[in-house]
Structure formats: structure tokens, C-alpha cells
XYZ file of C-alpha atoms in Angstrom:
588
model
C 41.603 -23.603 15.551
C 41.319 -20.567 18.292
C 41.105 -21.849 21.662
C 40.389 -20.117 24.860
C 38.996 -20.002 28.233
C 36.017 -19.219 29.999
C 35.888 -15.893 31.819
C 32.483 -15.612 32.892
C 29.236 -17.548 32.737
C 25.811 -15.560 33.037
C 22.947 -18.571 32.102
C 23.039 -19.158 28.417
C 25.914 -16.249 28.159
C 29.436 -17.082 28.191
C 32.481 -14.906 27.967
C 35.684 -16.446 26.603
C 38.938 -14.885 26.485
C 41.938 -15.814 24.349
C 39.660 -15.834 20.873
C 41.554 -13.296 18.939
C 41.408 -15.724 16.016
C 37.750 -16.362 16.205
C 34.901 -14.819 13.911
C 31.397 -13.678 14.625
C 28.862 -16.185 14.642
C 31.371 -19.123 14.322
C 30.188 -22.244 15.896
C 32.180 -22.950 19.462
C 32.603 -25.856 21.745
C 32.208 -24.739 25.282
C 33.689 -26.489 28.011
C 35.063 -30.421 28.300
C 31.486 -31.586 28.140
C 31.693 -29.876 24.618
C 28.253 -27.793 24.819
C 27.611 -26.304 21.198
C 27.377 -22.430 21.148
C 28.067 -19.415 18.690
C 29.890 -16.179 18.823
C 27.656 -12.928 18.753
C 29.891 -10.436 19.751
C 33.766 -9.861 19.540
C 35.442 -7.234 21.634
C 39.205 -7.699 21.191
C 40.289 -11.311 22.111
C 36.970 -11.685 24.144
C 34.137 -13.509 22.728
C 30.449 -13.540 23.594
C 28.800 -16.899 23.242
C 25.382 -18.006 23.016
C 25.086 -21.758 24.033
C 22.309 -23.684 22.628
C 22.851 -26.224 25.657
C 22.175 -25.980 29.683
C 25.056 -23.822 31.099
C 24.693 -24.796 34.883
C 27.927 -26.257 36.076
C 30.344 -24.535 33.778
C 33.051 -22.332 35.480
C 35.696 -19.800 34.733
C 39.007 -21.316 33.318
C 37.284 -23.944 31.257
C 38.535 -24.058 27.415
C 36.759 -22.935 24.790
C 36.998 -24.084 21.221
C 36.255 -22.455 17.726
C 35.343 -25.067 15.028
C 36.207 -22.269 12.404
C 32.648 -22.547 10.601
C 29.488 -20.343 10.681
C 26.713 -22.500 12.289
C 25.395 -24.426 9.193
C 22.574 -27.002 8.512
C 23.250 -30.138 6.385
C 20.688 -30.366 3.459
C 20.225 -33.413 1.429
C 18.306 -36.414 1.396
C 17.072 -37.557 5.021
C 15.476 -34.179 5.801
C 11.927 -34.849 4.778
C 10.320 -36.950 7.879
C 12.814 -35.957 10.445
C 12.575 -34.169 13.653
C 15.154 -32.428 14.948
C 15.918 -30.033 17.746
C 16.786 -26.263 17.314
C 20.432 -26.953 16.377
C 19.359 -29.324 13.802
C 20.181 -32.832 15.693
C 17.871 -35.412 14.751
C 16.034 -36.593 18.050
C 15.825 -40.256 17.140
C 19.733 -40.342 17.200
C 20.418 -38.498 20.653
C 17.680 -40.662 22.096
C 19.326 -43.800 21.238
C 22.892 -42.006 22.762
C 21.525 -40.455 25.975
C 17.936 -42.085 26.638
C 14.992 -40.215 27.362
C 16.978 -37.823 29.674
C 18.688 -35.711 26.925
C 22.400 -35.359 28.233
C 24.344 -32.294 27.007
C 27.376 -32.046 24.410
C 25.731 -34.745 22.331
C 27.082 -34.997 18.952
C 25.143 -36.608 16.095
C 25.622 -35.831 12.456
C 22.382 -34.169 11.367
C 21.944 -36.602 8.208
C 22.215 -40.211 8.720
C 25.260 -41.188 7.846
C 24.565 -45.059 7.199
C 21.431 -44.770 5.085
C 21.774 -45.125 1.145
C 20.161 -43.453 -1.271
C 19.082 -44.270 -5.124
C 20.840 -41.344 -6.879
C 19.627 -40.768 -10.618
C 21.806 -38.742 -12.672
C 20.270 -36.398 -15.173
C 23.122 -34.985 -16.685
C 26.361 -36.863 -18.345
C 30.124 -36.393 -18.441
C 30.865 -33.258 -20.480
C 27.830 -31.560 -19.745
C 28.338 -27.740 -18.535
C 27.147 -27.300 -14.841
C 26.710 -23.660 -12.906
C 25.289 -23.450 -9.338
C 21.873 -24.606 -8.870
C 21.754 -27.075 -12.101
C 20.458 -30.341 -11.188
C 22.570 -33.221 -11.574
C 20.484 -35.964 -10.395
C 17.507 -36.848 -8.282
C 17.075 -38.922 -5.607
C 12.758 -40.579 -4.414
C 13.258 -39.322 -0.650
C 9.759 -40.458 0.207
C 6.680 -41.502 -1.970
C 5.854 -37.835 -1.858
C 9.162 -35.740 -2.426
C 11.374 -36.141 -4.825
C 14.889 -34.470 -3.833
C 17.209 -33.047 -6.914
C 20.408 -32.796 -5.963
C 21.647 -29.566 -7.299
C 25.404 -28.206 -8.211
C 26.514 -26.062 -4.857
C 26.656 -22.241 -4.886
C 30.202 -21.280 -5.986
C 30.577 -24.198 -8.275
C 30.573 -23.914 -12.165
C 32.652 -26.094 -14.697
C 32.045 -29.409 -16.737
C 31.006 -32.799 -15.351
C 34.098 -34.954 -15.475
C 32.417 -37.882 -13.938
C 29.136 -38.922 -12.653
C 27.764 -42.405 -10.965
C 24.215 -43.998 -10.981
C 23.578 -46.410 -7.683
C 23.152 -46.118 -4.003
C 25.059 -43.925 -1.995
C 25.365 -42.314 1.421
C 25.157 -38.753 1.578
C 29.187 -38.344 2.118
C 30.034 -40.728 -0.865
C 31.283 -38.708 -4.152
C 28.517 -38.958 -6.906
C 29.959 -36.655 -9.596
C 33.071 -34.898 -10.044
C 33.106 -31.096 -11.768
C 36.007 -29.760 -13.610
C 36.258 -26.326 -12.438
C 38.413 -23.141 -13.035
C 40.371 -23.574 -9.643
C 40.838 -27.401 -9.648
C 38.304 -30.701 -9.513
C 35.259 -30.454 -7.289
C 33.903 -33.602 -5.840
C 29.921 -33.421 -5.170
C 28.268 -35.478 -2.737
C 24.658 -36.033 -2.187
C 24.613 -33.402 0.856
C 25.796 -29.729 0.719
C 25.947 -27.440 3.523
C 24.958 -23.634 4.107
C 25.153 -21.375 6.938
C 21.838 -20.877 8.540
C 21.970 -16.877 8.770
C 22.448 -16.269 5.027
C 19.456 -16.295 3.005
C 20.215 -18.658 -0.246
C 20.562 -17.028 -3.315
C 18.228 -17.148 -6.283
C 18.133 -15.610 -9.689
C 15.007 -13.078 -9.028
C 11.995 -12.748 -6.698
C 8.384 -12.863 -8.551
C 5.554 -10.582 -7.660
C 2.743 -12.218 -5.637
C 0.004 -13.177 -8.013
C -1.796 -16.207 -6.680
C -2.981 -17.528 -3.276
C -1.832 -20.423 -1.371
C -5.237 -22.218 -1.220
C -5.826 -23.243 2.582
C -9.372 -24.848 2.185
C -9.957 -22.456 5.103
C -12.879 -20.637 4.386
C -12.171 -17.310 6.166
C -8.751 -17.248 4.826
C -9.506 -17.918 1.236
C -12.235 -15.621 0.815
C -11.524 -12.683 3.038
C -8.067 -12.662 3.822
C -5.632 -14.825 1.386
C -2.293 -14.959 1.531
C -0.475 -15.064 -1.890
C 2.154 -18.140 -2.537
C 5.561 -16.814 -1.364
C 3.616 -14.408 0.920
C 4.060 -13.673 4.361
C 1.372 -13.826 7.428
C 0.960 -13.120 11.058
C -1.272 -15.034 13.263
C -1.417 -13.059 16.632
C -3.981 -13.943 19.277
C -4.329 -14.657 23.176
C -3.308 -18.253 25.064
C -6.426 -20.239 23.992
C -7.638 -18.521 21.030
C -6.343 -21.340 18.460
C -3.351 -20.317 16.795
C -1.907 -23.946 17.034
C -5.210 -25.160 15.634
C -4.707 -22.631 12.814
C -0.967 -23.717 11.891
C -2.141 -27.431 12.210
C -4.664 -26.886 9.906
C -2.613 -24.841 7.350
C 0.185 -27.641 7.737
C -2.631 -30.260 6.869
C -4.191 -28.436 3.763
C -2.316 -25.321 2.380
C -1.800 -26.314 -1.084
C 2.508 -26.735 -0.155
C 4.492 -29.708 -1.524
C 6.780 -29.212 1.614
C 5.991 -28.420 5.232
C 8.248 -27.144 7.808
C 6.696 -26.740 10.893
C 8.917 -24.899 13.969
C 7.967 -25.128 17.244
C 10.023 -22.264 18.818
C 9.675 -22.232 22.523
C 6.155 -23.493 22.954
C 5.146 -25.700 25.477
C 6.295 -29.342 25.343
C 2.601 -30.468 25.552
C 1.906 -28.895 22.011
C 5.067 -30.301 20.415
C 3.982 -33.708 21.689
C 0.479 -33.264 19.764
C 2.249 -32.084 16.582
C 4.707 -35.217 16.811
C 1.768 -37.693 17.819
C -0.672 -36.205 15.213
C 1.585 -35.506 11.911
C 2.569 -39.397 11.670
C -0.808 -40.268 11.587
C -2.616 -37.865 9.814
C -3.192 -38.749 6.024
C -2.116 -36.528 2.926
C -5.603 -35.709 1.783
C -4.183 -35.608 -1.930
C -2.174 -38.866 -2.143
C -3.512 -40.844 1.179
C 0.054 -41.073 2.472
C 1.183 -40.147 5.725
C 1.317 -36.440 6.184
C 5.008 -36.549 7.641
C 6.139 -37.494 4.244
C 6.372 -34.306 2.945
C 7.003 -32.847 6.623
C 9.973 -31.501 8.370
C 9.568 -30.925 12.016
C 11.709 -28.792 14.342
C 11.000 -29.218 17.631
C 12.146 -26.410 20.214
C 10.057 -26.344 23.180
C 10.083 -23.913 26.240
C 11.925 -25.846 28.801
C 14.956 -26.079 26.190
C 17.533 -23.687 26.666
C 16.383 -20.011 25.617
C 19.028 -19.283 23.041
C 18.069 -22.383 21.282
C 15.088 -20.507 20.038
C 16.791 -18.371 17.722
C 18.982 -21.292 16.056
C 15.447 -23.302 15.421
C 14.003 -20.305 13.748
C 17.022 -19.819 11.272
C 17.430 -23.569 11.045
C 13.908 -24.012 9.797
C 13.832 -21.052 7.109
C 17.216 -22.411 5.671
C 15.625 -25.713 4.987
C 12.848 -24.357 3.889
C 14.650 -22.016 1.156
C 16.537 -25.262 -0.118
C 13.390 -26.914 -0.969
C 11.928 -23.770 -2.640
C 14.892 -23.915 -4.884
C 14.205 -27.152 -6.028
C 10.779 -25.575 -7.419
C 8.613 -26.675 -4.614
C 6.135 -24.506 -2.931
C 7.247 -24.656 0.578
C 4.975 -23.790 3.869
C 7.123 -22.644 6.957
C 5.054 -22.347 10.069
C 6.870 -20.725 12.862
C 5.159 -21.424 16.169
C 5.857 -18.671 17.976
C 8.109 -15.713 16.983
C 7.000 -14.346 20.243
C 9.362 -16.967 22.037
C 11.998 -16.123 19.770
C 11.534 -12.480 20.617
C 11.942 -13.078 24.413
C 15.303 -14.952 23.655
C 16.539 -12.034 22.170
C 15.627 -10.047 24.828
C 17.052 -11.890 27.488
C 20.493 -12.342 25.556
C 20.218 -8.633 24.772
C 19.889 -8.256 28.524
C 22.872 -9.980 29.845
C 25.030 -8.718 26.906
C 23.945 -5.217 29.013
C 22.792 -3.787 25.490
C 20.627 -0.454 25.486
C 17.010 -1.890 25.899
C 14.471 -0.642 23.366
C 10.675 -0.783 23.992
C 9.399 -3.165 27.165
C 13.128 -4.480 27.513
C 12.979 -5.889 23.719
C 16.660 -5.158 21.944
C 16.540 -2.157 19.492
C 17.395 -4.397 16.627
C 13.912 -6.447 17.232
C 12.194 -5.177 13.802
C 15.183 -5.853 11.755
C 15.546 -9.148 13.167
C 11.822 -10.283 12.245
C 12.378 -8.386 8.819
C 15.531 -10.236 8.023
C 13.838 -13.849 8.907
C 10.095 -12.658 6.693
C 12.137 -11.204 3.757
C 13.333 -14.587 2.966
C 10.315 -15.839 2.051
C 8.754 -15.471 -1.326
C 8.214 -16.522 -4.838
C 11.296 -16.912 -6.715
C 12.936 -18.254 -10.067
C 16.148 -20.264 -8.715
C 19.504 -20.320 -10.029
C 20.218 -23.114 -12.723
C 19.946 -22.731 -16.129
C 16.262 -24.383 -15.731
C 14.721 -21.501 -14.024
C 12.653 -23.478 -11.693
C 10.292 -21.432 -9.910
C 9.448 -22.334 -6.302
C 7.627 -20.453 -3.402
C 7.885 -20.073 0.061
C 5.201 -18.794 2.293
C 5.995 -18.097 5.877
C 3.431 -18.193 8.636
C 4.279 -16.755 11.965
C 2.329 -17.370 15.036
C 2.432 -14.421 17.808
C 1.759 -14.727 21.339
C 1.117 -11.098 22.519
C 0.720 -11.409 26.426
C -2.477 -11.233 27.284
C -3.846 -10.821 23.766
C -2.709 -7.364 23.555
C -1.181 -6.486 19.977
C -0.052 -3.098 20.826
C 3.079 -4.492 22.333
C 6.315 -4.481 20.133
C 6.611 -7.637 19.081
C 2.944 -7.465 17.322
C 3.813 -4.028 16.114
C 6.989 -5.012 14.662
C 5.450 -7.965 13.179
C 2.374 -6.180 11.376
C 5.039 -3.479 9.935
C 6.558 -6.370 7.672
C 3.854 -8.986 7.178
C 1.265 -8.182 4.360
C -1.763 -10.506 6.340
C -2.801 -10.255 9.693
C -5.353 -13.119 10.917
C -6.364 -11.341 14.113
C -7.323 -14.314 16.724
C -10.115 -13.187 19.139
C -10.558 -14.684 22.476
C -14.211 -13.757 22.595
C -14.745 -15.896 19.177
C -12.817 -18.778 20.885
C -14.978 -18.580 24.146
C -18.183 -18.615 22.168
C -16.742 -21.781 20.177
C -16.617 -19.984 16.775
C -13.429 -21.592 15.056
C -11.122 -20.425 13.205
C -11.157 -17.715 15.979
C -10.043 -14.955 12.988
C -12.018 -11.511 13.709
C -13.420 -10.358 10.211
C -13.328 -6.664 11.486
C -9.660 -5.990 12.142
C -7.766 -8.989 9.892
C -6.831 -7.933 6.725
C -5.107 -9.130 3.648
C -2.469 -6.687 1.357
C -2.149 -9.171 -1.443
C -6.344 -8.859 -2.362
C -5.691 -6.589 -4.945
C -2.858 -8.452 -6.781
C -4.888 -12.052 -6.721
C -8.237 -10.312 -7.697
C -7.363 -10.956 -11.149
C -6.519 -14.824 -10.266
C -9.576 -15.375 -8.301
C -11.802 -13.569 -11.081
C -10.492 -15.854 -13.980
C -9.522 -19.346 -12.063
C -12.815 -19.645 -9.757
C -15.457 -17.122 -11.053
C -15.786 -14.057 -12.551
C -17.717 -12.498 -9.933
C -15.450 -13.911 -6.744
C -14.548 -10.269 -5.522
C -17.963 -8.880 -5.903
C -19.458 -11.722 -3.972
C -16.866 -11.432 -1.344
C -17.382 -7.985 -1.188
C -21.373 -8.147 -0.653
C -20.877 -10.523 2.619
C -17.966 -8.326 3.944
C -20.439 -5.149 3.853
C -23.030 -7.007 5.295
C -20.565 -8.142 8.260
C -19.722 -4.383 8.757
C -23.042 -3.213 8.754
C -24.006 -5.589 11.413
C -21.432 -4.545 13.636
C -23.039 -0.918 13.207
C -26.582 -2.529 13.985
C -25.295 -4.075 16.950
C -24.669 -0.859 18.651
C -28.114 0.201 18.258
C -29.399 -3.177 19.325
C -27.383 -2.848 22.707
C -28.589 0.225 23.588
C -32.279 0.667 22.336
C -32.915 -3.291 21.634
C -33.932 -5.275 18.482
C -37.641 -4.270 18.088
C -35.720 -0.537 17.199
C -34.585 -2.058 13.803
C -36.406 -1.695 10.317
C -37.493 -5.040 8.890
C -34.532 -4.364 6.240
C -32.458 -3.881 9.226
C -33.192 -7.016 10.985
C -32.716 -9.156 7.550
C -29.459 -7.527 7.383
C -29.005 -8.955 10.879
C -30.022 -12.511 10.108
C -28.121 -12.658 6.728
C -24.529 -11.579 8.663
C -25.786 -14.561 11.170
C -25.760 -16.726 8.143
C -22.754 -15.570 6.847
C -20.993 -15.958 10.481
C -22.372 -19.418 11.164
C -22.564 -21.033 8.134
C -19.720 -19.640 5.944
C -17.021 -18.596 8.609
C -17.531 -21.003 11.388
C -15.773 -24.257 10.000
C -15.024 -27.541 11.795
C -11.884 -28.527 11.887
C -12.742 -32.318 13.253
C -15.734 -33.128 10.850
C -14.163 -35.058 7.590
C -16.051 -32.904 5.308
C -16.104 -29.597 6.962
C -12.659 -29.484 7.590
C -11.354 -28.402 3.931
C -13.441 -26.254 1.652
C -12.625 -26.312 -2.011
C -12.529 -22.549 -3.848
C -15.598 -24.189 -6.077
C -17.681 -25.279 -2.977
C -16.418 -21.780 -0.922
C -17.999 -20.005 -4.476
C -21.164 -21.987 -4.125
C -21.714 -20.870 -0.164
C -21.124 -17.449 -0.921
C -23.541 -17.335 -3.697
C -26.189 -19.102 -1.561
C -25.877 -17.248 1.649
C -25.825 -13.887 -0.843
C -29.032 -14.937 -2.843
C -30.671 -15.721 0.219
C -30.152 -11.961 1.281
C -30.759 -10.509 -1.985
C -33.981 -12.302 -2.881
C -35.120 -11.803 0.538
C -34.581 -8.075 0.502
C -36.624 -7.687 -3.211
C -39.478 -10.175 -1.414
C -39.669 -7.467 1.515
C -39.827 -4.578 -0.923
C -43.090 -6.078 -2.410
C -44.470 -6.581 0.647
C -43.420 -10.364 1.951
C -43.578 -10.716 5.662
C -40.239 -10.483 7.600
C -40.872 -13.487 9.807
C -41.896 -15.844 7.259
C -39.122 -14.982 5.165
C -36.755 -15.463 8.273
C -37.727 -18.945 9.192
C -37.640 -20.349 5.699
C -37.030 -24.113 5.867
C -34.247 -23.511 3.179
C -32.021 -21.642 5.448
C -31.519 -24.714 7.327
C -30.365 -26.365 4.171
C -27.890 -23.299 3.182
C -26.423 -23.700 6.621
C -25.713 -27.210 5.979
C -24.465 -27.063 2.420
C -20.866 -27.038 3.971
C -21.259 -30.746 4.526
C -21.834 -31.655 1.166
C -19.450 -33.687 -0.312
C -17.276 -32.345 -3.365
C -18.791 -35.059 -6.010
C -22.293 -34.165 -4.825
C -21.930 -30.234 -4.892
C -23.682 -29.329 -8.459
C -26.603 -31.725 -7.663
C -26.958 -30.245 -4.335
C -26.407 -26.657 -5.078
C -29.074 -26.927 -8.197
C -31.705 -28.234 -5.533
C -31.108 -25.548 -2.887
C -31.760 -22.769 -5.143
C -34.680 -24.144 -6.371
C -35.907 -24.839 -2.917
C -35.072 -21.011 -2.283
C -36.921 -19.397 -5.158
C -39.968 -21.854 -4.449
C -40.120 -20.464 -0.542
C -39.823 -16.955 -1.529
C -42.614 -17.159 -4.140
C -44.584 -19.397 -1.163
C -43.763 -16.280 1.304
C -45.641 -14.261 -1.190
C -48.743 -16.668 -1.915
C -49.871 -16.852 1.539
C -50.037 -12.837 1.708
C -52.272 -13.116 -1.361
C -55.041 -15.320 0.299
């Protein structure tokens, strides 16, 4: 074991000498308090260590000990429902040791060693196994069945396998491999900076349905896709992340609070255990892993929290689950990189961020994807990553936003003006985009409705034309517009207020199925098309705009799923009748 002594301390950076035998990215214990850190640079026998705990009070001459293993996470039963800090220490266990005031150098295992799990084998002695093969299952929560897989690098024949209750450290199977017998437990370790291997990556072809209309209809994210949510303070990044965690069509949710304020993370910790999973009625925590790394925790641990979260997410992806990972926010991680880079005296890039900022972000986002896992079964799993970006003052021309935009395929640009108008989700429909649209057109048209994309395009065109007309209105007033243009403005207002505006606190409106989104889209478009036709035949604009049926179209979003068809037919009938009535009055 390589041991050295501290030479210099600069905030979260500690430089130790006498570390010739240590390796890059080894975990180290710093000082007699055994603070946890990681080697990020080696120069001869000097190691630069980023320490994941508060370093005040450390001084030269104190011991540094390398553990000779890279920063790794423990993967196995007990992950779900857990709340970890950035370096995968369970907060409830830390609290038992140190009370409410977090002590430094606390060592607790990531997975509880005293809990027993019921292991059900699915292979028998004599079966051939390879990395990724499932040897048995553990029912972890009511919603999640963990598949115990053969760790990477082990291939051979099952010599012995046992059923029953085991802790994560007890041996459940023995594999006879070429290089001797390997003992398998319910738990495996994986270095966080290395992506978990898979057989192949599949192209994106189906959406991650979120139930948020502006996302699913206008800017969908693919299963296994990546999206960025940049926006200024108070524009609703966290609200969107919470909505996606609750409603996205994912089996597992991994939520990383990376350097966000403590009160936001407290909201998550208080809310999630109380939230009911809409599909099963069980608490949402039963399929969630939370990583709480708030802004008052040491800066360096932000990087660890991001890697810890995505490694846990990859583990569940390998089981064949659809996983959604929320990182809130990657800007805080970039700030930590900037601080460490400054302390290492590296040449700064734009705005002081390190020159490798873009490649670090890319390494993180490229671990998302829809993949075929290792193993004979060929399970398909998906890992979708949604990263919030907090540009100072909402200025997306800054380096973190720009580096993120070069990588991600979906951009949900939040707008503080919309947020101040109480329009949520405050995603600006004019500057957001999704590059997955073309890949998923076929899926929407075959699975939802053959004219889905056509309806979406009509609404998008109206919103863009409204933006152009608004410029004219600002200069010369509404009266200068022709009746046709005024009707366009009204139809666009209906799209904005009735379709895009969604109340996340309303029990029905918080989630909209694709079928209902399609019906709403049809009603909004039908009003405009029929009104244009009527206007052309001489109906009066005032009467068309003030038809009572418009109120019904607006309230359609509050209709429950079981009453959709009946209400849809009723509103369509009413629309036809009122358009016809607009003419009859003209004839008199």
C-alpha cells in the first residue's frame, strides 16, 4: 500500500509526496481523519488529490494512504430507495454515526451489510455463464426486481448455486472459470469513471413519453436520448426535472442533486417518499435512487456525484430496464472543474473553465443510450439523461451551455419571461428543438395517429406566424391586422394557453397521455381550420372568436382519461353547430 505525506493544501486540492507507487484515479485516505479523496494528477512521486470532504485544519506532514483501487460504487440490492451523498455514502447511516452535524472521515458501507435478501436462482449447476448473464433475482421493492448478473470478466460453468436469504457479501454461486474458481455475491463493484460495457448501441426510435405536452408533442426526447434544460434562476428547471422523475415512462429514476441549494434537495427528499407512482399506486421512492450533493458540501464531490449517479443508472440499464437520470445541475459540476483546474494552475479556457470542459461533458452524456446488454439473453435497456444547466443570468452563450448544446440532441430552452407570466412549463417553443423528431415520426404516426406529425406542424407554424404578427402589432396596433391574421393570433393564443400551458399541481392536468394530446391537438386545429373556412364564406370574425365552444376546447385538458372519447365527440359536435350558427345569424 502506497503511503506518503501532505506537502501542500489548497482548498479541496491536497498535494502529497512519496506516492510513487500510487496510480491515477486511486482512492486515497488523507490525514489521521481519513478524509476520502482521489488522485487526479501524478508528477514523479507527487500526487495531486482532490479531496471530497472539508480540508480545513489539514497541514503538511500528515499521512496520505492510497487504497490502490479506483473510485468505485457498490452495485447490488439496497440501491433503490437509498439516499446517498456524492461518494455513495448512505445519509441515514452517516446520521446514526455523527448525528445531524456531518463529521469528516466517516466510513460507512454503501450497501447495508446486515440486511438479508431473498435470492431466487434462475440457473443451475453445470450451466455455462458469461459476463452479463442473469444467475438469479432479488425482489428489492414492490416495483423493482433486481437481476443478479455475472460480473464483467468472469466466464465459465456454474459449479454451485444456492437459494435463500443472503447479505450482499455472502457467496451465492461459484463459477469454475479457466483461471480458477470465482465466488459470486449479490454485490459487484464498478469504477465510476468507466462506462459499463454492452454488446451494441441501438439507434433511437421511440420516445420517452413524459406526459408533458410541450415535450411529447413539440420536442420529444428518445428513449436512451439526452436532453438539456438550460434556464435562468426561477424559470422552473427543478419543476421540470421533478415532473419528469414522476411521470416519464421509466422503470427506474436516478436523481442527482449536484451542487444545488440545500432547500431544493430538501424538497425532493420530502416530496418523493410521499409521491405515489401513477402506474402502480406505490410510493415513487420504490423505484428511485437519490444522490444529494448540495451547494454547501465540498466542491470536489460534485464531480463524484455525477459519476456515481450514472454508474448506478448503467447498472439498472444492464438489467434491461428503462432508466431516466436527472442531473440538476451540470453547471455546478463545471464550476467545480473550474475551481480544481485553477488550483492545479492549468491554462484556463473560455471564462476560466478548463480547456477540457467539452470533452468531460461529452464523456458523461455519451454514457446514455438504448443498448443491447451483455449476456446470452440480449436484454434491451435504455438510459436517458436529462441535464439541467444554470447559465448565469440565463445567458446561454456561456461555455457550459454551448458545450452542452454541441453534445445533446434535445434543447428545452426555459424562458424567464414565460415563467413570470406564470406559464409553466416555461419552455420557449420558438428557440427549443429536438433532433430526434425525424427518427420518431414513424413511431408517432403508427402508434398514436397517422396524422400526428402533420397536426404538430400546423400548430408549430401558427406559433411562428404569431411571433411575426406580434412584431407588427407592437408597431401599428391590432387594428392594422386583417381578419385572417387576427384569427391566426386567436388560434395561436389557444395553442399557448390551452395546449402548452400545463398545471403540474392539478391532479388531471399534471399528466396527459399521447391519446389525449392528439385529441387536444385535433380540437385546437379544427377550430382554426373551420373558422378560416367560415371567415372565407363571410362569417363575422367577432362571432367566430367569441364562440362558447372555445371555452370547452380550453377545458378539455381537465377531462379524465376514461371520459375522453365521449367529451371529444361532444366538443366536435358543438364546434360544428356553433360554426353553422355563426352563418345562420348572418343570413337573417
